[in-house]
Amino acid sequence: MKKRLILNGLGTVNDITFGNVLVYKNSVALQIYNITEDDLPLEYERLDRAIEESKEQIIELKKTVDSSICNILDMHIIMLYDKLILDEVKEFTSENLKNIEYAYSEVMDKYSKKIASVPNASLADRFSDIDDIKNRVLSTLLKASTVEKHSIPKGTVIVAKNITPTDVLQFIHKGVYGFIIETGGTTSHAAILTRAYSVPSIFGVHNITNLCKTDDKVIVNSYESSLIINPDSNDLGNYKSIKENVLKEKKEYEYLAKEDAITLDNTKIKILANIDLPEESENVLSYGASGVGLYRTEFLYLYTDNTNEPILPTEEVQFEAYKRIALNLGDADFVIRTLDLGGDKVLPTIDESFIKDENPFLGWRAIRFCLANKDIFKTQLRAILRASVYSDISIMLPMVNFTSEIVATKEYMEECKEELLKEGMSFSNNIKFGVLIETPAAALTLDSLAKHVDFFSIGSNDLIQYTLACDRTNERVNYLYDPLHMSVMRLLKSIVDSASEYNRPLTLCGELAGSAEYIPVLLGLGLRSLSMSSVSIPMIKKIIRSLKLEDSEILVKDILETETLAEAQKLLNNFLKEKLPFIKKA
Ligand code: PEP
Ligand code: MG
């Protein structure tokens, strides 16, 4: 009988699943140690064996993938046996008397860097090949178990130390049932994706990769932020009844999606959807959104990389994506957020020095990256302009702190328009221009920003992170990440007041907008437009329809007068118990 274990973490969706664990190791822990001359033959033999084994793995993999990927895998086999590389690895080992995996890693990194220094964009995807080959050989040498994302058995629940947004997308497209991850908060982009796709997941589960093994059974109760490894028959009975409840709720939500988000005292709240991929735009209206308030374009870039398209999507690829969403949405709002790379969204295969920061959330992120990479940015702006003839598109810039960032973007836009005119391409002249308020700096200078934009949107995920100096992806400080902290409350209030003073429409599009328990706070603060993951919309409508605006305003007034976070939390909890007793996570 395997040991039953109950653990807790941070659930991302109100759903539950049951499946088989697959422990995913996405990077290989490299050890460095000294060897003697006598060890050399054995080290060389280990390398030769690892190369043979890696070839066998690739041949097996080829049987499960389509022909475009087979060509790449054939090339991997050729690169595996590259004599120049293998000779150099052996030479490095004998000269430095270090273990063979260290030598292999050093030599492969050297070639990776060499390619990086060649100014040829089409060589960029060689980085990923070299990295892939390096990881494969190293994991074979270290006998680490890597997982082929190409062949995931049905019913798999991925368990990993950490996971990138790109990994999440790939696994979701392979049909995994759930994720259990050691690190990460609920507003990390990996977590946001699991929510967008309604895949029951739990982040921040301490030591999970050591507490379970591949093929263990697991119940992922994302609804209650808990999981059970090797559940017994009672647990399975419970699982079934919770699942039935979830299905019942889903039925109720189908009805709610069609209703207006209107308070008991008749204030209508605008509800928009956040989307991460073009295909999501097919369903947003049926979930009850009146448009898209945030399209995170960077996932197009990350995803493209993994389907072996060019790493940076061309203007044409982007144009098609934006056009597809525009056509799906018709007359509805469509806000395209320009590229927000950096932070926890890095292009996995680009040379690390290009994009790696010591403090990624404080570094070369979002608008900063775009303004410094004019070609990349203009490619996106041109694509957006071209798609603007298909619907009412608005452009929104992420992480703006300076009015000069808006001015520079507008200049790029003008250049793009001139170019397009010369090329005989059409675009709309009525594109609205907005910025995300994601830093205290932006929040406190809304008056200056207002002169340059048509609308604002609050990126609360980042605003909270930057206000409280609390990494949104770090589960160890998640307990500090609290929207009720007076600093956040005051900033939100001042943003709402300034936006209204300068007559600029304001939306809130962070995860807070889809968090049931904070809706009374947001309405009480004066927000009248919210953008969230589509799956959250019906529940949020239910809450708005159960609230009186007047009560929410009194709640917020009282919260703003508290002296401690605990008092504020107590006020909200009491309010929820009294007015919204059906909320699960009160
Ligand atoms: C935010 O920061 O709240 C936001 C909407 O942007 P993202 O989550 O993509 O950083
Ligand atoms: Mg943000």
Coordinates of N, CA and C in Angstrom, one line a residue, residues 50-59 61-62 65 68-83 85-86 104 108 124-137 148 150 305 308 349:
A50 N 26.5 7.7 -23.7 CA 25.4 8.7 -23.6 C 25.0 9.2 -25.0
I51 N 26.0 9.3 -25.9 CA 25.7 9.7 -27.2 C 24.8 8.7 -27.9
E52 N 25.2 7.4 -27.7 CA 24.4 6.3 -28.3 C 23.0 6.3 -27.8
E53 N 22.9 6.4 -26.4 CA 21.6 6.3 -25.8 C 20.7 7.5 -26.3
S54 N 21.4 8.7 -26.4 CA 20.6 9.9 -26.8 C 20.1 9.6 -28.2
K55 N 20.9 9.0 -29.1 CA 20.5 8.7 -30.5 C 19.2 7.8 -30.4
E56 N 19.3 6.8 -29.6 CA 18.2 5.8 -29.5 C 16.9 6.6 -29.0
Q57 N 17.1 7.5 -28.1 CA 15.9 8.2 -27.6 C 15.3 9.1 -28.7
I58 N 16.2 9.7 -29.5 CA 15.6 10.5 -30.6 C 14.9 9.7 -31.6
I59 N 15.5 8.5 -31.9 CA 14.8 7.6 -32.9 C 13.4 7.2 -32.4
L61 N 11.6 8.9 -30.3 CA 10.8 10.1 -30.4 C 10.3 10.4 -31.8
K62 N 11.1 10.1 -32.8 CA 10.7 10.4 -34.1 C 9.4 9.6 -34.5
V65 N 6.2 11.8 -33.6 CA 6.0 13.2 -34.0 C 5.8 13.4 -35.5
S68 N 7.6 17.4 -40.0 CA 8.4 18.6 -39.9 C 9.4 18.5 -38.7
I69 N 8.9 17.9 -37.6 CA 9.8 17.7 -36.4 C 10.8 16.7 -36.6
C70 N 10.5 15.6 -37.5 CA 11.4 14.6 -37.7 C 12.7 15.1 -38.4
N71 N 12.6 16.1 -39.3 CA 13.7 16.7 -39.9 C 14.7 17.3 -38.9
I72 N 14.0 18.0 -38.0 CA 14.9 18.6 -36.9 C 15.6 17.6 -36.1
L73 N 14.8 16.5 -35.8 CA 15.4 15.4 -35.0 C 16.6 14.7 -35.7
D74 N 16.4 14.6 -37.0 CA 17.5 14.0 -37.8 C 18.8 14.9 -37.7
M75 N 18.5 16.2 -37.7 CA 19.6 17.1 -37.6 C 20.3 17.0 -36.2
H76 N 19.4 16.8 -35.2 CA 20.0 16.6 -33.8 C 20.9 15.4 -33.8
I77 N 20.5 14.3 -34.5 CA 21.4 13.1 -34.5 C 22.7 13.4 -35.1
I78 N 22.7 14.2 -36.2 CA 24.0 14.5 -36.9 C 24.8 15.4 -35.9
M79 N 24.1 16.3 -35.2 CA 24.9 17.2 -34.3 C 25.5 16.4 -33.1
L80 N 24.7 15.4 -32.7 CA 25.2 14.6 -31.6 C 26.6 14.0 -31.9
Y81 N 26.8 13.6 -33.1 CA 28.0 12.9 -33.5 C 29.1 13.8 -34.0
D82 N 28.9 15.1 -33.9 CA 29.8 16.1 -34.5 C 31.2 15.8 -33.9
K83 N 32.2 15.4 -34.8 CA 33.5 15.0 -34.4 C 34.3 16.1 -33.7
I85 N 33.1 18.6 -32.0 CA 32.6 18.8 -30.6 C 33.1 17.7 -29.7
L86 N 33.0 16.4 -30.1 CA 33.3 15.3 -29.2 C 34.8 15.3 -28.9
Y104 N 31.4 18.5 -21.3 CA 30.4 18.6 -22.4 C 29.6 19.8 -22.4
M108 N 29.6 22.7 -25.3 CA 28.3 23.1 -26.0 C 28.0 24.5 -25.7
A124 N 19.2 31.9 -35.1 CA 18.7 31.9 -33.7 C 18.2 30.6 -33.2
D125 N 17.5 29.8 -34.1 CA 16.9 28.6 -33.6 C 17.9 27.5 -33.4
R126 N 19.1 27.7 -33.8 CA 20.2 26.8 -33.5 C 20.5 26.7 -32.0
F127 N 20.3 27.9 -31.3 CA 20.5 27.9 -29.9 C 19.7 26.8 -29.3
S128 N 18.4 26.8 -29.6 CA 17.5 25.8 -29.0 C 17.9 24.4 -29.3
D129 N 18.4 24.2 -30.5 CA 18.9 22.8 -30.9 C 20.1 22.5 -30.0
I130 N 21.0 23.4 -29.9 CA 22.2 23.0 -29.1 C 21.8 22.8 -27.7
D131 N 20.9 23.6 -27.2 CA 20.5 23.5 -25.8 C 19.8 22.1 -25.6
D132 N 18.9 21.8 -26.5 CA 18.2 20.6 -26.4 C 19.1 19.4 -26.4
I133 N 20.1 19.4 -27.3 CA 21.0 18.3 -27.4 C 21.8 18.2 -26.1
K134 N 22.3 19.4 -25.7 CA 23.1 19.4 -24.5 C 22.3 18.8 -23.3
N135 N 21.1 19.2 -23.1 CA 20.3 18.7 -22.0 C 20.0 17.2 -22.1
R136 N 19.8 16.8 -23.4 CA 19.5 15.3 -23.6 C 20.7 14.5 -23.2
V137 N 21.9 14.9 -23.6 CA 23.1 14.1 -23.4 C 23.4 14.2 -21.9
E148 N 9.5 13.7 -22.4 CA 9.2 14.1 -23.8 C 7.9 14.7 -23.8
H150 N 6.3 15.4 -26.2 CA 5.6 15.0 -27.3 C 4.7 13.8 -27.0
D305 N 7.8 29.9 -30.9 CA 9.1 29.3 -30.7 C 9.0 27.8 -30.6
N308 N 8.2 25.5 -33.7 CA 9.3 25.5 -34.8 C 9.0 26.5 -35.9
T349 N 14.7 30.3 -26.1 CA 15.8 29.8 -26.9 C 16.7 30.9 -27.4

